[in-house]
Amino acid sequence: MQRFDWGTLLRAGVRGLGLKPHEFWQLTPVELRVMLGEDSGAAPMARSRLDELLSAFPDDMKGDGR
């Protein structure tokens, strides 16, 4: 599982962007990435990550089939 490096991101937000800590923590990860210059937002999900999510959260087929 890939984890965020919160220390580095916090330093980039506070020192690099001049955000106050409470402003940093109110941002979504995508908003922070855009502010840091990654205009494309979050990276596309790879098939391996999709497979992990499907395993962790399988569809419930017990219902009415929808």
N, CA and C atoms as an extended XYZ file, in Angstrom:
198
Properties=species:S:1:pos:R:3:atomname:S:1:resname:S:1:resid:I:1 pbc="F F F"
N         0.846       -1.180        0.000 N   MET     1
C         0.000        0.000        0.000 CA  MET     1
C         0.893        1.244        0.000 C   MET     1
N         0.562        2.186       -0.855 N   GLN     2
C         1.309        3.423       -0.927 CA  GLN     2
C         0.779        4.388        0.127 C   GLN     2
N         1.680        5.014        0.863 N   ARG     3
C         1.277        5.954        1.909 CA  ARG     3
C         1.765        7.359        1.567 C   ARG     3
N         1.048        8.345        2.091 N   PHE     4
C         1.447        9.732        1.899 CA  PHE     4
C         2.586       10.056        2.849 C   PHE     4
N         3.520       10.840        2.377 N   ASP     5
C         4.593       11.363        3.215 CA  ASP     5
C         4.100       12.700        3.766 C   ASP     5
N         3.310       12.629        4.863 N   TRP     6
C         2.654       13.822        5.396 CA  TRP     6
C         3.637       14.904        5.817 C   TRP     6
N         4.802       14.515        6.380 N   GLY     7
C         5.787       15.523        6.798 CA  GLY     7
C         6.265       16.364        5.627 C   GLY     7
N         6.603       15.711        4.538 N   THR     8
C         7.065       16.429        3.345 CA  THR     8
C         5.947       17.277        2.755 C   THR     8
N         4.733       16.712        2.705 N   LEU     9
C         3.608       17.472        2.168 CA  LEU     9
C         3.280       18.685        3.035 C   LEU     9
N         3.341       18.516        4.350 N   LEU    10
C         3.079       19.640        5.250 CA  LEU    10
C         4.123       20.736        5.067 C   LEU    10
N         5.393       20.347        4.977 N   ARG    11
C         6.449       21.344        4.737 CA  ARG    11
C         6.236       22.056        3.412 C   ARG    11
N         5.859       21.329        2.375 N   ALA    12
C         5.612       21.951        1.068 CA  ALA    12
C         4.448       22.928        1.152 C   ALA    12
N         3.406       22.553        1.887 N   GLY    13
C         2.253       23.438        2.014 CA  GLY    13
C         2.537       24.672        2.848 C   GLY    13
N         3.196       24.464        3.994 N   VAL    14
C         3.430       25.581        4.919 CA  VAL    14
C         4.584       26.456        4.442 C   VAL    14
N         5.716       25.838        4.133 N   ARG    15
C         6.885       26.621        3.713 CA  ARG    15
C         6.793       27.054        2.253 C   ARG    15
N         6.433       26.105        1.401 N   GLY    16
C         6.438       26.389       -0.031 CA  GLY    16
C         5.260       27.228       -0.501 C   GLY    16
N         4.079       26.942        0.011 N   LEU    17
C         2.879       27.648       -0.436 CA  LEU    17
C         2.438       28.742        0.523 C   LEU    17
N         3.034       28.776        1.704 N   GLY    18
C         2.671       29.802        2.681 CA  GLY    18
C         1.331       29.569        3.364 C   GLY    18
N         0.879       28.318        3.375 N   LEU    19
C        -0.389       27.993        4.034 CA  LEU    19
C        -0.204       27.953        5.543 C   LEU    19
N        -1.260       28.267        6.255 N   LYS    20
C        -1.275       28.045        7.695 CA  LYS    20
C        -1.618       26.571        7.911 C   LYS    20
N        -1.166       25.970        9.008 N   PRO    21
C        -1.455       24.542        9.206 CA  PRO    21
C        -2.932       24.187        9.071 C   PRO    21
N        -3.834       24.989        9.626 N   HIS    22
C        -5.256       24.650        9.513 CA  HIS    22
C        -5.733       24.724        8.060 C   HIS    22
N        -5.135       25.606        7.263 N   GLU    23
C        -5.496       25.684        5.841 CA  GLU    23
C        -5.022       24.422        5.105 C   GLU    23
N        -3.815       23.978        5.444 N   PHE    24
C        -3.273       22.754        4.843 CA  PHE    24
C        -4.192       21.574        5.116 C   PHE    24
N        -4.600       21.394        6.378 N   TRP    25
C        -5.393       20.225        6.753 CA  TRP    25
C        -6.816       20.272        6.212 C   TRP    25
N        -7.266       21.427        5.755 N   GLN    26
C        -8.593       21.523        5.146 CA  GLN    26
C        -8.588       21.132        3.670 C   GLN    26
N        -7.412       21.034        3.070 N   LEU    27
C        -7.312       20.682        1.655 CA  LEU    27
C        -7.522       19.191        1.437 C   LEU    27
N        -8.042       18.850        0.265 N   THR    28
C        -8.049       17.451       -0.151 CA  THR    28
C        -6.686       17.166       -0.779 C   THR    28
N        -6.278       15.903       -0.854 N   PRO    29
C        -5.003       15.590       -1.517 CA  PRO    29
C        -4.940       16.111       -2.952 C   PRO    29
N        -6.043       16.040       -3.681 N   VAL    30
C        -6.048       16.531       -5.064 CA  VAL    30
C        -5.839       18.040       -5.097 C   VAL    30
N        -6.504       18.770       -4.202 N   GLU    31
C        -6.315       20.225       -4.151 CA  GLU    31
C        -4.858       20.572       -3.869 C   GLU    31
N        -4.244       19.845       -2.940 N   LEU    32
C        -2.839       20.106       -2.620 CA  LEU    32
C        -1.951       19.837       -3.823 C   LEU    32
N        -2.191       18.736       -4.515 N   ARG    33
C        -1.381       18.417       -5.695 CA  ARG    33
C        -1.496       19.497       -6.755 C   ARG    33
N        -2.707       20.004       -6.969 N   VAL    34
C        -2.899       21.076       -7.949 CA  VAL    34
C        -2.144       22.327       -7.509 C   VAL    34
N        -2.235       22.672       -6.238 N   MET    35
C        -1.541       23.855       -5.732 CA  MET    35
C        -0.026       23.714       -5.843 C   MET    35
N         0.469       22.491       -5.743 N   LEU    36
C         1.907       22.255       -5.854 CA  LEU    36
C         2.375       22.166       -7.303 C   LEU    36
N         1.435       22.320       -8.248 N   GLY    37
C         1.816       22.368       -9.649 CA  GLY    37
C         1.543       21.101      -10.428 C   GLY    37
N         0.901       20.144       -9.839 N   GLU    38
C         0.553       18.927      -10.553 CA  GLU    38
C        -0.866       19.099      -11.074 C   GLU    38
N        -0.986       19.844      -12.156 N   ASP    39
C        -2.278       20.264      -12.683 CA  ASP    39
C        -3.183       19.122      -13.121 C   ASP    39
N        -2.619       17.963      -13.326 N   SER    40
C        -3.453       16.854      -13.792 CA  SER    40
C        -4.210       16.193      -12.657 C   SER    40
N        -3.994       16.614      -11.426 N   GLY    41
C        -4.683       15.997      -10.289 CA  GLY    41
C        -4.057       14.674       -9.919 C   GLY    41
N        -4.850       13.783       -9.383 N   ALA    42
C        -4.347       12.489       -8.941 CA  ALA    42
C        -3.984       11.621      -10.135 C   ALA    42
N        -2.993       10.776       -9.943 N   ALA    43
C        -2.578        9.852      -10.999 CA  ALA    43
C        -3.682        8.841      -11.268 C   ALA    43
N        -3.793        8.405      -12.513 N   PRO    44
C        -4.809        7.393      -12.811 CA  PRO    44
C        -4.568        6.118      -12.010 C   PRO    44
N        -5.637        5.431      -11.681 N   MET    45
C        -5.522        4.199      -10.924 CA  MET    45
C        -5.026        3.076      -11.830 C   MET    45
N        -4.023        2.354      -11.370 N   ALA    46
C        -3.509        1.206      -12.111 CA  ALA    46
C        -4.424       -0.006      -11.892 C   ALA    46
N        -4.378       -0.953      -12.802 N   ARG    47
C        -5.222       -2.146      -12.689 CA  ARG    47
C        -4.955       -2.894      -11.389 C   ARG    47
N        -3.699       -2.952      -10.954 N   SER    48
C        -3.371       -3.675       -9.721 CA  SER    48
C        -4.075       -3.056       -8.514 C   SER    48
N        -4.173       -1.732       -8.474 N   ARG    49
C        -4.865       -1.068       -7.363 CA  ARG    49
C        -6.368       -1.332       -7.432 C   ARG    49
N        -6.920       -1.324       -8.639 N   LEU    50
C        -8.331       -1.642       -8.795 CA  LEU    50
C        -8.619       -3.056       -8.307 C   LEU    50
N        -7.747       -4.000       -8.647 N   ASP    51
C        -7.917       -5.383       -8.182 CA  ASP    51
C        -7.866       -5.469       -6.658 C   ASP    51
N        -6.971       -4.695       -6.026 N   GLU    52
C        -6.893       -4.661       -4.562 CA  GLU    52
C        -8.217       -4.168       -3.965 C   GLU    52
N        -8.763       -3.107       -4.542 N   LEU    53
C       -10.019       -2.555       -4.041 CA  LEU    53
C       -11.180       -3.526       -4.244 C   LEU    53
N       -11.193       -4.202       -5.390 N   LEU    54
C       -12.251       -5.182       -5.643 CA  LEU    54
C       -12.188       -6.327       -4.644 C   LEU    54
N       -10.992       -6.733       -4.267 N   SER    55
C       -10.837       -7.800       -3.271 CA  SER    55
C       -11.274       -7.325       -1.889 C   SER    55
N       -10.924       -6.112       -1.561 N   ALA    56
C       -11.246       -5.571       -0.237 CA  ALA    56
C       -12.724       -5.214       -0.105 C   ALA    56
N       -13.343       -4.811       -1.199 N   PHE    57
C       -14.735       -4.359       -1.164 CA  PHE    57
C       -15.527       -5.018       -2.297 C   PHE    57
N       -15.779       -6.325       -2.186 N   PRO    58
C       -16.498       -7.013       -3.271 CA  PRO    58
C       -17.952       -6.531       -3.354 C   PRO    58
N       -18.500       -6.617       -4.569 N   ASP    59
C       -19.911       -6.289       -4.756 CA  ASP    59
C       -20.761       -7.319       -4.044 C   ASP    59
N       -21.839       -6.865       -3.441 N   ASP    60
C       -22.768       -7.751       -2.754 CA  ASP    60
C       -23.773       -8.277       -3.773 C   ASP    60
N       -23.666       -9.545       -4.096 N   MET    61
C       -24.535      -10.145       -5.118 CA  MET    61
C       -25.774      -10.796       -4.507 C   MET    61
N       -26.036      -10.589       -3.226 N   LYS    62
C       -27.180      -11.204       -2.561 CA  LYS    62
C       -28.481      -10.451       -2.814 C   LYS    62
N       -28.376       -9.212       -3.281 N   GLY    63
C       -29.559       -8.385       -3.435 CA  GLY    63
C       -30.360       -8.736       -4.683 C   GLY    63
N       -30.927       -7.721       -5.285 N   ASP    64
C       -31.819       -7.930       -6.419 CA  ASP    64
C       -31.086       -7.922       -7.758 C   ASP    64
N       -29.768       -7.992       -7.744 N   GLY    65
C       -29.000       -8.067       -8.985 CA  GLY    65
C       -28.580       -6.721       -9.555 C   GLY    65
N       -28.886       -5.639       -8.858 N   ARG    66
C       -28.483       -4.326       -9.357 CA  ARG    66
C       -27.172       -3.917       -8.769 C   ARG    66
